[in-house]
């Protein structure tokens, strides 16, 4: 008995003396909160943090550039409702990650950018440290919140605050500054364990006020030409089941924004996607569900919106209301709670919209769908291959594989693909988002593969791919089931511009003609394919999806195909004037 007692005492004493440090506390705090993956780029002072995270069972995906790691973390947040974590070194690494942090904040994706930083004392006195920078001050305007932790015992609080700030209310990007000194600080293991916080209910439901729901339903009931507009906030909120019930119960036509495609299958009979201009101009009451009236919706005014209308807006951010035009019926709360409250009030006796409206929408839609089918059929045998010839094939690939993630970036490659490729499941279309930014492609592709464990098809314009192309090495290194298709027309928009001076430099919008991007993938052990016809494209992509091997398909598109700035000529005044 006495021996056992001594043994216990010795054990207790050992435990008492056991130490932990900043590195382990950061990892333990993340794991305690269910964060399993880190996207980042190791280096001073976070190399050991990345190593130890891996050693302690986290999945650490090391990228070639922090911006791509940040974009991966941002979309991981969108896909999982947990903050995606990006880890970078100080100053330049931090700045490289900052674009992605701002992107996450703008798109309302939860993300935490964790950057190592140099000695506070030296930074604050501007004495010139290795990679010296006041990172916290720089991050603040680009993030929803920004924190710095100076003492190991505060790591638990710092991470809890970062998680809560990222996912509660309107989600966004959070910056967490971890000075090098902090990571090396040690403290008693037991004290450290007790200092960690498991965040309870990080994104609490926010119920809408009952009178706001009554106001919204009254407006909807009196509408003659109602429209439901779904945004990526609804996709993030995972509210697809109730949204489908609402759409079907009310019989109202709906329009998905691009990343809301697939919330209901694009082939749903009430989808008004193919009658977009018509319904936006003609509707008299529009219910916005997790979509902002920003530039993507012409700010809710002007010719696009035609006839006068009233808006009902569901959003978790009260300050979003009236941001561009008056909102007649704001419903502030989380989308799940708001839609279910509206459903309750709508009841079973909701009078569906009149036949005049529904027939007019259906006529437009069917006419436009027939036109599109004709364009696609005509382009099947066009040589050299054009955008529609290639997209016709990918449309069928996605239809046959509705569970894959479809990443899409570019100008023409984005615009045409959005219109042609139907989505069937929620959160499968991942694209350039609120900024219309290029360069998200490979970061998104990596994170989609890691988070969903399913294949990814990434369709990029040759210009867009250039921003993150080096990550093909990352895709090969982690052996991810990613098939990249590059629509290669030798340039930005198209590849036939000439230098107006007749000088030796190429035109500013052109690339090396006939470039073989597929060789990049081969350089790292992946599969490269060069295709010039829709049939070859189809075979290459299907083989990639079957094999699950990292694949890059260089799809040669007619260099003369493509229009300036996609459809955004209004944002490119000089080129519009030129035309
Ligand atoms: P889109 O680009 O598809 O139109 P936006 O990014 O403009 O979509 O709008 C998304 C909106 O959704 C944002 O205003 C955001 O506040 C809101 N949102 C995000 N998550 C939720 C949620 N869980 N509940 C309610 N609103 C949300």
Coordinates of C-alpha atoms and ligand atoms in Angstrom, one line a residue:
X1 CA 0.0 0.0 0.0
X2 CA 2.7 2.4 1.0
X3 CA 4.6 1.7 -2.2
X4 CA 1.5 2.5 -4.3
X5 CA 1.2 5.7 -2.3
X6 CA 4.8 6.7 -3.0
X7 CA 4.3 5.9 -6.6
X8 CA 1.3 8.2 -6.8
X9 CA 3.1 10.9 -5.0
X10 CA 6.1 10.6 -7.4
X11 CA 3.7 10.7 -10.3
X12 CA 1.9 13.8 -9.0
X13 CA 5.2 15.5 -8.4
X14 CA 6.3 14.7 -12.0
X15 CA 3.0 15.9 -13.4
X16 CA 3.3 19.0 -11.3
X17 CA 6.7 19.7 -12.8
X18 CA 5.7 18.8 -16.4
X19 CA 5.9 21.8 -18.6
X20 CA 4.3 22.9 -21.8
X21 CA 5.1 25.8 -24.1
X22 CA 3.5 28.3 -26.5
X23 CA 3.9 25.9 -29.5
X24 CA 1.9 23.1 -27.8
X25 CA -0.7 25.5 -26.3
X26 CA -1.5 26.9 -29.7
X27 CA -1.9 23.4 -31.2
X28 CA -3.9 22.1 -28.2
X29 CA -6.2 25.1 -28.3
X30 CA -6.9 24.6 -32.0
X31 CA -7.5 20.8 -31.6
X32 CA -9.7 21.3 -28.6
X33 CA -11.9 23.4 -30.8
X34 CA -12.2 20.8 -33.5
X35 CA -9.7 22.5 -35.9
X36 CA -7.9 19.7 -37.7
X37 CA -6.2 21.3 -40.7
X38 CA -3.6 24.1 -41.1
X39 CA -2.9 25.6 -44.5
X40 CA 0.4 27.5 -44.5
X41 CA 4.0 28.0 -45.3
X42 CA 6.6 27.2 -42.6
X43 CA 9.6 29.4 -41.9
X44 CA 10.9 31.6 -39.1
X45 CA 9.4 31.7 -36.5
X46 CA 6.7 29.2 -37.2
X47 CA 8.6 26.2 -38.6
X48 CA 8.4 24.2 -35.4
X49 CA 4.8 25.2 -34.9
X50 CA 4.0 23.5 -38.2
X51 CA 6.2 20.5 -37.4
X52 CA 4.7 20.0 -34.0
X53 CA 1.2 20.4 -35.3
X54 CA 1.8 17.6 -37.8
X55 CA 3.5 15.5 -35.0
X56 CA 0.4 16.1 -32.9
X57 CA -2.0 14.8 -35.4
X58 CA -3.1 17.9 -37.3
X59 CA -3.1 17.8 -41.1
X60 CA -0.6 20.5 -42.2
X61 CA -0.7 21.4 -45.9
X62 CA 2.4 23.3 -46.8
X63 CA 2.0 25.6 -49.9
X64 CA 4.5 27.4 -52.1
X65 CA 3.0 30.9 -51.6
X66 CA 1.0 32.2 -48.6
X67 CA -1.7 33.8 -50.7
X68 CA -2.7 30.3 -51.9
X69 CA -2.6 28.9 -48.4
X70 CA -4.8 31.8 -47.3
X71 CA -7.3 31.2 -50.1
X72 CA -7.4 27.5 -49.1
X73 CA -8.1 28.5 -45.5
X74 CA -10.8 30.9 -46.6
X75 CA -12.7 28.4 -48.7
X76 CA -12.2 25.7 -46.0
X77 CA -14.1 28.1 -43.7
X78 CA -16.9 28.4 -46.3
X79 CA -17.1 24.6 -46.7
X80 CA -17.0 23.6 -43.0
X81 CA -18.5 26.6 -41.0
X82 CA -15.3 26.3 -38.9
X83 CA -12.5 28.9 -39.3
X84 CA -10.0 27.8 -41.9
X85 CA -6.5 28.4 -40.5
X86 CA -3.6 29.9 -42.4
X87 CA -0.2 29.9 -40.9
X88 CA 2.5 32.3 -42.2
X89 CA 5.9 33.7 -41.2
X90 CA 6.3 37.3 -40.3
X91 CA 6.3 40.5 -42.5
X92 CA 6.5 39.3 -46.2
X93 CA 4.7 36.0 -45.5
X94 CA 2.1 37.8 -43.4
X95 CA 1.6 40.4 -46.2
X96 CA 1.2 37.6 -48.8
X97 CA -1.5 36.0 -46.6
X98 CA -3.2 39.3 -46.0
X99 CA -4.8 39.4 -49.5
X100 CA -6.6 36.2 -48.7
X101 CA -7.6 37.4 -45.2
X102 CA -9.2 40.5 -46.8
X103 CA -10.8 38.2 -49.4
X104 CA -12.3 36.1 -46.6
X105 CA -13.6 39.1 -44.8
X106 CA -15.1 40.5 -48.0
X107 CA -16.8 37.2 -48.8
X108 CA -18.0 36.5 -45.3
X109 CA -15.9 33.3 -44.9
X110 CA -14.6 32.4 -41.5
X111 CA -10.8 32.3 -41.5
X112 CA -7.9 32.9 -39.0
X113 CA -4.6 34.1 -40.3
X114 CA -2.0 33.2 -37.7
X115 CA 1.3 34.9 -38.4
X116 CA 4.5 34.7 -36.4
X117 CA 6.0 38.1 -35.7
X118 CA 9.2 39.6 -34.5
X119 CA 10.2 41.0 -31.1
X120 CA 7.6 43.6 -29.9
X121 CA 10.2 45.7 -28.2
X122 CA 12.2 46.1 -31.3
X123 CA 9.2 46.5 -33.6
X124 CA 7.8 49.3 -31.4
X125 CA 11.1 51.1 -31.2
X126 CA 11.6 50.5 -34.9
X127 CA 15.1 49.2 -34.2
X128 CA 15.2 46.9 -37.3
X129 CA 14.5 43.3 -36.5
X130 CA 14.5 40.4 -38.9
X131 CA 11.3 40.8 -40.9
X132 CA 10.2 43.7 -38.7
X133 CA 6.6 44.9 -39.2
X134 CA 3.7 46.1 -37.0
X135 CA 1.5 43.3 -38.4
X136 CA -1.4 43.8 -36.1
X137 CA -1.9 47.4 -37.1
X138 CA -1.7 46.5 -40.8
X139 CA -4.1 43.5 -40.5
X140 CA -6.8 45.4 -38.6
X141 CA -8.6 47.2 -41.4
X142 CA -8.6 44.0 -43.5
X143 CA -10.0 41.7 -40.9
X144 CA -13.2 41.4 -38.9
X145 CA -11.1 41.3 -35.7
X146 CA -7.4 41.2 -34.9
X147 CA -5.6 40.1 -31.8
X148 CA -2.1 39.7 -30.4
X149 CA -1.1 37.3 -27.6
X150 CA 1.9 38.1 -25.5
X151 CA 1.8 35.6 -22.7
X152 CA 1.5 31.8 -23.0
X153 CA -1.3 31.7 -20.4
X154 CA -3.4 33.9 -22.8
X155 CA -3.2 31.6 -25.8
X156 CA -6.4 29.8 -24.9
X157 CA -8.3 33.2 -24.7
X158 CA -6.6 34.4 -27.9
X159 CA -7.7 31.4 -29.9
X160 CA -11.2 31.3 -28.4
X161 CA -11.7 35.0 -29.3
X162 CA -10.3 34.4 -32.8
X163 CA -12.7 31.5 -33.4
X164 CA -15.7 33.3 -32.0
X165 CA -15.0 36.4 -34.0
X166 CA -14.5 34.4 -37.2
X167 CA -17.8 32.4 -37.1
X168 CA -20.3 34.3 -35.1
X169 CA -22.7 36.8 -36.7
X170 CA -21.5 37.7 -40.2
X171 CA -18.4 35.4 -40.6
X172 CA -15.1 36.9 -41.6
X173 CA -11.3 36.9 -41.5
X174 CA -9.5 37.2 -38.1
X175 CA -5.8 38.0 -37.6
X176 CA -3.9 36.4 -34.7
X177 CA -0.4 37.8 -34.1
X178 CA 1.9 35.4 -32.3
X179 CA 5.3 36.9 -31.6
X180 CA 8.3 34.4 -31.7
X181 CA 9.0 34.9 -28.1
X182 CA 5.5 33.7 -27.1
X183 CA 5.9 30.4 -28.9
X184 CA 9.0 29.5 -26.8
X185 CA 7.5 30.6 -23.5
X186 CA 7.0 27.7 -21.1
X187 CA 4.5 27.1 -18.3
X188 CA 3.3 24.3 -16.1
X189 CA 1.4 21.8 -18.3
X190 CA -1.5 21.5 -16.0
X191 CA -1.9 25.2 -15.7
X192 CA -1.6 25.5 -19.4
X193 CA -4.3 22.8 -20.0
X194 CA -6.7 24.7 -17.7
X195 CA -6.0 28.0 -19.5
X196 CA -7.5 26.6 -22.8
X197 CA -11.1 27.3 -23.7
X198 CA -13.4 25.1 -25.7
X199 CA -15.7 27.6 -27.3
X200 CA -19.4 26.9 -26.4
X201 CA -21.9 27.6 -29.2
X202 CA -19.4 29.7 -31.4
X203 CA -22.1 30.8 -33.8
X204 CA -25.3 31.1 -31.8
X205 CA -28.6 31.1 -33.7
X206 CA -30.0 34.6 -34.1
X207 CA -33.8 34.5 -34.2
X208 CA -35.5 37.1 -36.2
X209 CA -38.0 39.5 -34.5
X210 CA -41.5 38.1 -35.1
X211 CA -42.9 41.4 -36.4
X212 CA -40.1 41.5 -39.0
X213 CA -41.2 38.1 -40.2
X214 CA -44.9 39.2 -40.4
X215 CA -43.9 42.2 -42.4
X216 CA -41.9 40.1 -44.9
X217 CA -44.6 37.5 -45.3
X218 CA -47.3 40.2 -45.8
X219 CA -45.2 41.7 -48.6
X220 CA -44.6 38.3 -50.2
X221 CA -48.3 37.5 -50.1
X222 CA -49.3 40.7 -51.8
X223 CA -46.7 40.4 -54.6
X224 CA -47.8 39.9 -58.1
X225 CA -44.4 39.1 -59.6
X226 CA -42.3 37.8 -56.7
X227 CA -38.7 36.5 -57.0
X228 CA -36.4 34.7 -54.5
X229 CA -32.7 35.5 -54.9
X230 CA -30.3 33.2 -53.2
X231 CA -26.7 34.2 -52.3
X232 CA -23.7 32.4 -51.0
X233 CA -24.7 33.3 -47.4
X234 CA -27.5 30.8 -47.8
X235 CA -25.1 28.2 -49.1
X236 CA -22.7 28.9 -46.1
X237 CA -25.7 28.7 -43.7
X238 CA -26.5 25.2 -45.0
X239 CA -30.2 26.2 -45.2
X240 CA -30.9 24.3 -48.4
X241 CA -33.6 22.0 -47.0
X242 CA -35.9 24.8 -45.7
X243 CA -35.1 27.0 -48.7
X244 CA -36.2 24.3 -51.0
X245 CA -39.4 23.9 -49.0
X246 CA -40.0 27.6 -49.1
X247 CA -39.4 27.8 -52.9
X248 CA -41.7 24.9 -53.6
X249 CA -44.4 25.8 -51.2
X250 CA -44.7 29.4 -52.5
X251 CA -44.1 28.5 -56.1
X252 CA -42.0 31.6 -56.5
X253 CA -39.3 31.6 -59.2
X254 CA -35.8 31.8 -57.8
X255 CA -32.4 32.9 -59.0
X256 CA -29.1 31.7 -57.5
X257 CA -26.0 33.9 -57.3
X258 CA -23.0 32.0 -58.6
X259 CA -21.9 30.3 -55.4
X260 CA -25.5 29.6 -54.5
X261 CA -25.9 27.5 -57.6
X262 CA -26.7 23.9 -56.5
X263 CA -28.5 24.9 -53.3
X264 CA -31.4 23.6 -55.4
X265 CA -30.4 21.8 -58.5
X266 CA -30.0 24.2 -61.4
X267 CA -32.4 22.0 -63.4
X268 CA -35.2 22.7 -60.9
X269 CA -38.4 23.8 -62.7
X270 CA -38.6 27.0 -60.7
X271 CA -35.0 28.1 -61.5
X272 CA -35.1 31.4 -63.3
X273 CA -31.4 31.5 -64.1
X274 CA -32.0 31.4 -67.8
X275 CA -34.4 34.3 -67.5
X276 CA -32.2 36.4 -65.2
X277 CA -32.4 39.8 -66.9
X278 CA -36.2 39.4 -67.3
X279 CA -37.0 38.5 -63.7
X280 CA -34.7 41.1 -62.3
X281 CA -36.3 43.8 -64.4
X282 CA -39.9 42.6 -64.0
X283 CA -40.2 41.4 -60.4
X284 CA -42.2 43.6 -58.0
X285 CA -41.1 42.0 -54.7
X286 CA -37.7 40.4 -54.3
X287 CA -36.7 38.2 -51.3
X288 CA -32.9 38.3 -50.9
X289 CA -31.6 35.3 -48.9
X290 CA -27.9 35.8 -48.0
X291 CA -27.1 38.0 -51.0
X292 CA -25.9 41.6 -50.9
X293 CA -27.1 44.3 -53.3
X294 CA -23.5 45.0 -54.3
X295 CA -22.0 45.4 -57.8
X296 CA -22.8 41.8 -58.7
X297 CA -26.5 42.9 -58.5
X298 CA -26.0 46.4 -60.0
X299 CA -26.5 47.8 -56.5
X300 CA -30.2 47.1 -56.7
X301 CA -31.0 49.9 -59.1
X302 CA -30.7 51.1 -62.7
X303 CA -31.7 49.4 -65.9
X304 CA -31.0 45.9 -64.6
X305 CA -33.8 46.3 -62.0
X306 CA -36.3 47.9 -64.4
X307 CA -39.7 48.2 -62.8
X308 CA -40.1 49.6 -59.3
X309 CA -39.8 46.9 -56.6
X310 CA -39.7 46.3 -52.9
X311 CA -37.1 44.2 -51.2
X312 CA -37.3 41.8 -48.4
X313 CA -33.8 41.0 -47.1
X314 CA -32.7 38.1 -44.9
X315 CA -29.2 38.7 -43.4
X316 CA -27.4 38.3 -40.2
X317 CA -25.9 41.7 -40.4
X318 CA -28.4 44.4 -39.6
X319 CA -26.1 47.0 -41.1
X320 CA -26.4 45.4 -44.5
X321 CA -30.0 46.7 -44.7
X322 CA -30.5 49.9 -46.8
X323 CA -26.8 49.7 -47.9
X324 CA -27.8 50.5 -51.5
X325 CA -31.5 50.9 -51.7
X326 CA -34.4 50.9 -49.2
X327 CA -35.2 47.5 -47.8
X328 CA -39.0 47.4 -47.2
X329 CA -38.9 44.3 -45.0
X330 CA -35.5 43.6 -43.3
X331 CA -35.4 40.2 -41.5
X332 CA -32.3 40.1 -39.4
X333 CA -31.1 36.8 -38.1
X334 CA -29.4 33.6 -39.1
X335 CA -30.7 32.3 -42.4
X336 CA -31.8 28.9 -41.0
X337 CA -34.0 30.6 -38.3
X338 CA -35.3 33.3 -40.6
X339 CA -36.3 30.9 -43.4
X340 CA -38.0 28.5 -41.0
X341 CA -39.9 31.4 -39.3
X342 CA -41.0 32.6 -42.7
X343 CA -42.1 29.1 -43.6
X344 CA -44.2 28.9 -40.4
X345 CA -46.0 32.1 -41.3
X346 CA -46.4 31.2 -45.0
X347 CA -48.4 28.2 -43.9
X348 CA -50.1 25.8 -46.3
X349 CA -52.5 28.2 -47.9
X350 CA -50.0 30.5 -49.6
X351 CA -51.5 31.5 -53.0
X352 CA -48.9 30.7 -55.6
X353 CA -48.0 33.5 -58.1
X354 CA -50.4 34.1 -61.0
X355 CA -50.0 32.1 -64.2
X356 CA -49.3 35.3 -66.1
X357 CA -46.0 35.8 -64.2
X358 CA -45.0 32.1 -64.1
X359 CA -45.7 31.6 -67.8
X360 CA -43.8 34.7 -68.8
X361 CA -40.8 33.5 -66.8
X362 CA -41.1 30.0 -68.1
X363 CA -41.3 31.3 -71.7
X364 CA -38.2 33.4 -71.4
X365 CA -36.3 30.6 -69.7
X366 CA -37.3 28.0 -72.3
X367 CA -36.4 30.3 -75.2
X368 CA -33.0 31.1 -73.7
X369 CA -32.3 27.5 -72.8
X370 CA -33.1 26.5 -76.4
X371 CA -30.7 29.2 -77.7
X372 CA -28.0 27.9 -75.4
X373 CA -28.5 24.3 -76.4
X374 CA -28.2 25.4 -80.1
X375 CA -25.0 27.3 -79.4
X376 CA -23.6 24.3 -77.6
X377 CA -24.6 21.8 -80.2
X378 CA -23.1 24.1 -83.0
X379 CA -19.8 24.4 -81.2
X380 CA -19.3 20.7 -80.8
X381 CA -17.5 20.3 -84.0
X382 CA -16.0 23.8 -84.3
X383 CA -12.2 23.7 -84.9
X384 CA -10.2 25.1 -83.3
X385 CA -12.1 24.4 -80.2
X386 CA -14.0 27.4 -78.7
X387 CA -15.2 28.0 -75.1
X388 CA -18.7 26.5 -75.7
X389 CA -17.3 23.4 -77.4
X390 CA -15.2 22.7 -74.4
X391 CA -17.8 23.7 -71.9
X392 CA -20.4 21.4 -73.5
X393 CA -18.2 18.5 -72.4
X394 CA -17.6 19.7 -68.9
X395 CA -21.3 20.3 -68.4
X396 CA -21.9 16.6 -68.9
X397 CA -18.9 15.7 -66.7
X398 CA -20.4 17.7 -63.8
X399 CA -23.9 16.3 -64.4
X400 CA -22.4 12.8 -64.2
X401 CA -20.4 13.6 -61.1
X402 CA -22.6 16.0 -59.1
X403 CA -20.6 15.4 -55.9
X404 CA -17.3 16.8 -57.1
X405 CA -16.2 20.4 -56.2
X406 CA -16.1 22.6 -59.2
X407 CA -13.6 25.5 -58.9
X408 CA -13.9 28.2 -61.5
X409 CA -11.8 31.3 -62.2
X410 CA -11.0 33.4 -65.3
X411 CA -12.8 36.1 -67.4
X412 CA -14.5 34.4 -70.3
X413 CA -13.8 31.0 -68.7
X414 CA -15.7 32.2 -65.6
X415 CA -18.6 33.9 -67.3
X416 CA -19.4 31.2 -69.8
X417 CA -18.9 28.3 -67.4
X418 CA -21.3 29.9 -64.9
X419 CA -24.0 30.1 -67.5
X420 CA -23.4 26.7 -69.1
X421 CA -22.5 24.3 -66.2
X422 CA -25.4 23.3 -64.1
X423 CA -24.7 22.5 -60.4
X424 CA -26.7 19.9 -58.5
X425 CA -25.5 20.0 -55.0
X426 CA -24.9 22.9 -52.5
X427 CA -21.4 24.4 -51.9
X428 CA -19.9 22.6 -54.9
X429 CA -19.4 25.7 -57.1
X430 CA -16.4 27.7 -55.7
X431 CA -15.4 30.7 -57.6
X432 CA -14.0 34.2 -57.6
X433 CA -16.6 35.6 -55.2
X434 CA -17.4 39.1 -54.2
X435 CA -14.2 40.7 -55.5
X436 CA -14.2 38.7 -58.8
X437 CA -10.6 38.1 -57.9
X438 CA -8.2 35.9 -59.9
X439 CA -5.7 33.6 -58.1
X440 CA -8.1 31.6 -55.9
X441 CA -8.0 28.6 -58.1
X442 CA -5.3 26.3 -56.7
X443 CA -5.8 27.3 -53.1
X444 CA -9.5 26.5 -53.4
X445 CA -8.8 23.2 -55.3
X446 CA -6.4 22.0 -52.5
X447 CA -8.8 22.9 -49.7
X448 CA -11.8 21.4 -51.4
X449 CA -10.0 18.1 -51.9
X450 CA -8.7 18.1 -48.3
X451 CA -12.0 19.1 -46.7
X452 CA -14.4 17.0 -48.7
X453 CA -12.3 14.0 -49.5
X454 CA -13.8 14.0 -53.0
X455 CA -12.4 14.9 -56.4
X456 CA -12.1 18.4 -57.6
X457 CA -12.4 19.8 -61.1
X458 CA -10.7 23.2 -61.3
X459 CA -11.5 25.1 -64.5
X460 CA -9.2 28.1 -65.0
X461 CA -8.5 30.6 -67.7
X462 CA -4.8 30.6 -68.6
X463 CA -4.4 34.0 -67.1
X464 CA -6.1 33.2 -63.8
X465 CA -4.1 29.9 -63.4
X466 CA -0.9 31.9 -63.6
X467 CA -1.6 33.5 -60.2
X468 CA -1.4 30.2 -58.3
X469 CA 0.0 27.8 -60.8
X470 CA 3.0 26.8 -58.7
X471 CA 0.7 24.9 -56.4
X472 CA 0.5 22.1 -58.9
X473 CA 3.6 20.9 -56.9
X474 CA 1.5 21.0 -53.7
X475 CA -1.3 19.0 -55.4
X476 CA 1.2 16.4 -56.5
X477 CA 3.1 16.3 -53.1
X478 CA -0.1 15.6 -51.3
X479 CA -1.4 13.4 -54.1
X480 CA -4.8 15.2 -54.2
X481 CA -7.6 14.1 -56.6
X482 CA -7.5 17.4 -58.4
X483 CA -8.1 17.7 -62.2
X484 CA -7.2 21.2 -63.5
X485 CA -8.5 22.2 -66.9
X486 CA -6.9 25.3 -68.4
X487 CA -8.7 27.0 -71.2
X488 CA -5.6 28.2 -73.0
X489 CA -6.3 30.9 -75.6
X490 CA -2.8 32.4 -75.3
X491 CA -3.7 35.5 -73.3
X492 CA -5.9 37.6 -71.1
X493 CA -9.3 37.7 -72.7
X494 CA -7.8 36.4 -76.0
X495 CA -4.4 35.8 -77.5
X496 CA -4.3 37.7 -80.7
X497 CA -3.6 41.3 -79.6
X498 CA -0.6 43.0 -81.1
X499 CA 1.8 45.6 -79.7
X500 CA 0.4 48.8 -81.2
X501 CA 3.9 50.3 -81.6
X502 CA 5.1 47.4 -83.7
X503 CA 8.0 47.1 -81.3
X504 CA 9.6 43.9 -80.2
X505 CA 7.7 43.4 -77.0
X506 CA 4.5 41.3 -77.1
X507 CA 1.1 42.9 -76.6
X508 CA 0.4 43.4 -72.9
X509 CA -2.5 40.9 -72.8
X510 CA -0.8 38.0 -74.6
X511 CA 1.2 35.0 -73.3
X512 CA 3.7 32.7 -74.9
X513 CA 1.6 31.2 -77.7
X514 CA 1.0 27.5 -77.6
X515 CA 2.3 27.2 -74.0
X516 CA 2.1 23.6 -72.6
X517 CA 0.8 24.0 -69.0
X518 CA 0.4 20.3 -68.9
X519 CA 4.2 19.9 -68.7
X520 CA 4.1 21.8 -65.3
X521 CA 2.1 19.0 -63.9
X522 CA 4.4 16.3 -65.4
X523 CA 7.4 18.1 -63.9
X524 CA 6.1 17.0 -60.4
X525 CA 5.0 13.5 -61.3
X526 CA 1.3 14.3 -62.1
X527 CA -0.5 13.5 -65.3
X528 CA -0.4 16.1 -68.1
X529 CA -2.6 16.1 -71.1
X530 CA -2.7 18.4 -74.1
X531 CA -6.1 18.4 -75.9
X532 CA -7.4 20.2 -78.9
X533 CA -10.9 18.7 -79.4
X534 CA -14.0 18.3 -77.1
X535 CA -13.7 14.5 -77.4
X536 CA -10.1 14.5 -76.2
X537 CA -11.0 16.9 -73.4
X538 CA -13.8 14.6 -72.3
X539 CA -11.6 11.5 -72.3
X540 CA -8.8 13.3 -70.3
X541 CA -11.1 14.7 -67.6
X542 CA -13.0 11.4 -67.2
X543 CA -9.8 9.5 -66.9
X544 CA -8.5 12.0 -64.2
X545 CA -11.7 11.6 -62.2
X546 CA -11.6 7.8 -62.5
X547 CA -7.9 7.6 -61.5
X548 CA -8.0 10.3 -58.8
X549 CA -4.4 11.3 -59.9
X550 CA -3.3 14.9 -60.0
X551 CA -4.0 15.9 -63.6
X552 CA -3.6 19.1 -65.7
X553 CA -5.4 19.2 -69.0
X554 CA -4.2 22.0 -71.3
X555 CA -7.3 22.6 -73.4
X556 CA -6.2 24.5 -76.5
X557 CA -8.9 27.1 -77.3
X558 CA -9.0 29.3 -80.4
X559 CA -6.8 32.3 -79.5
X560 CA -9.3 34.5 -81.3
X561 CA -12.2 33.4 -79.0
X562 CA -13.0 35.5 -76.0
X563 CA -14.3 39.0 -75.3
X564 CA -12.8 41.9 -73.3
X565 CA -13.3 41.8 -69.6
X566 CA -15.9 39.0 -69.9
X567 CA -19.2 40.9 -69.6
X568 CA -17.8 43.7 -67.5
X569 CA -17.2 46.2 -70.2
X570 CA -18.9 48.9 -68.0
X571 CA -16.0 48.5 -65.6
X572 CA -13.4 48.9 -68.3
X573 CA -14.3 52.3 -69.7
X574 CA -11.4 52.7 -72.1
X575 CA -11.8 49.4 -73.8
X576 CA -15.6 50.1 -74.1
X577 CA -14.8 53.5 -75.7
X578 CA -12.5 51.7 -78.1
X579 CA -15.2 49.4 -79.3
Ligands
LIG1 P1 -23.5 36.6 -53.1 O1 -22.2 37.1 -53.6 O2 -23.8 35.2 -53.4 O3 -24.6 37.5 -53.6 P2 -22.9 37.9 -50.6 O4 -21.5 37.4 -50.2 O5 -23.0 39.2 -51.3 O6 -23.5 36.7 -51.5 O7 -23.8 37.9 -49.4 C1 -23.8 37.0 -48.4 C2 -24.6 37.6 -47.2 O8 -25.0 36.5 -46.4 C3 -23.8 38.5 -46.4 O9 -24.4 39.8 -46.3 C4 -23.7 37.9 -45.0 O10 -23.9 38.8 -43.9 C5 -24.9 36.9 -45.0 N1 -24.7 35.7 -44.2 C6 -23.6 34.9 -44.2 N2 -23.9 33.9 -43.3 C7 -25.1 34.1 -42.8 C8 -26.0 33.3 -41.9 N3 -25.6 32.2 -41.3 N4 -27.2 33.8 -41.7 C9 -27.6 35.0 -42.3 N5 -26.9 35.7 -43.1 C10 -25.7 35.2 -43.4

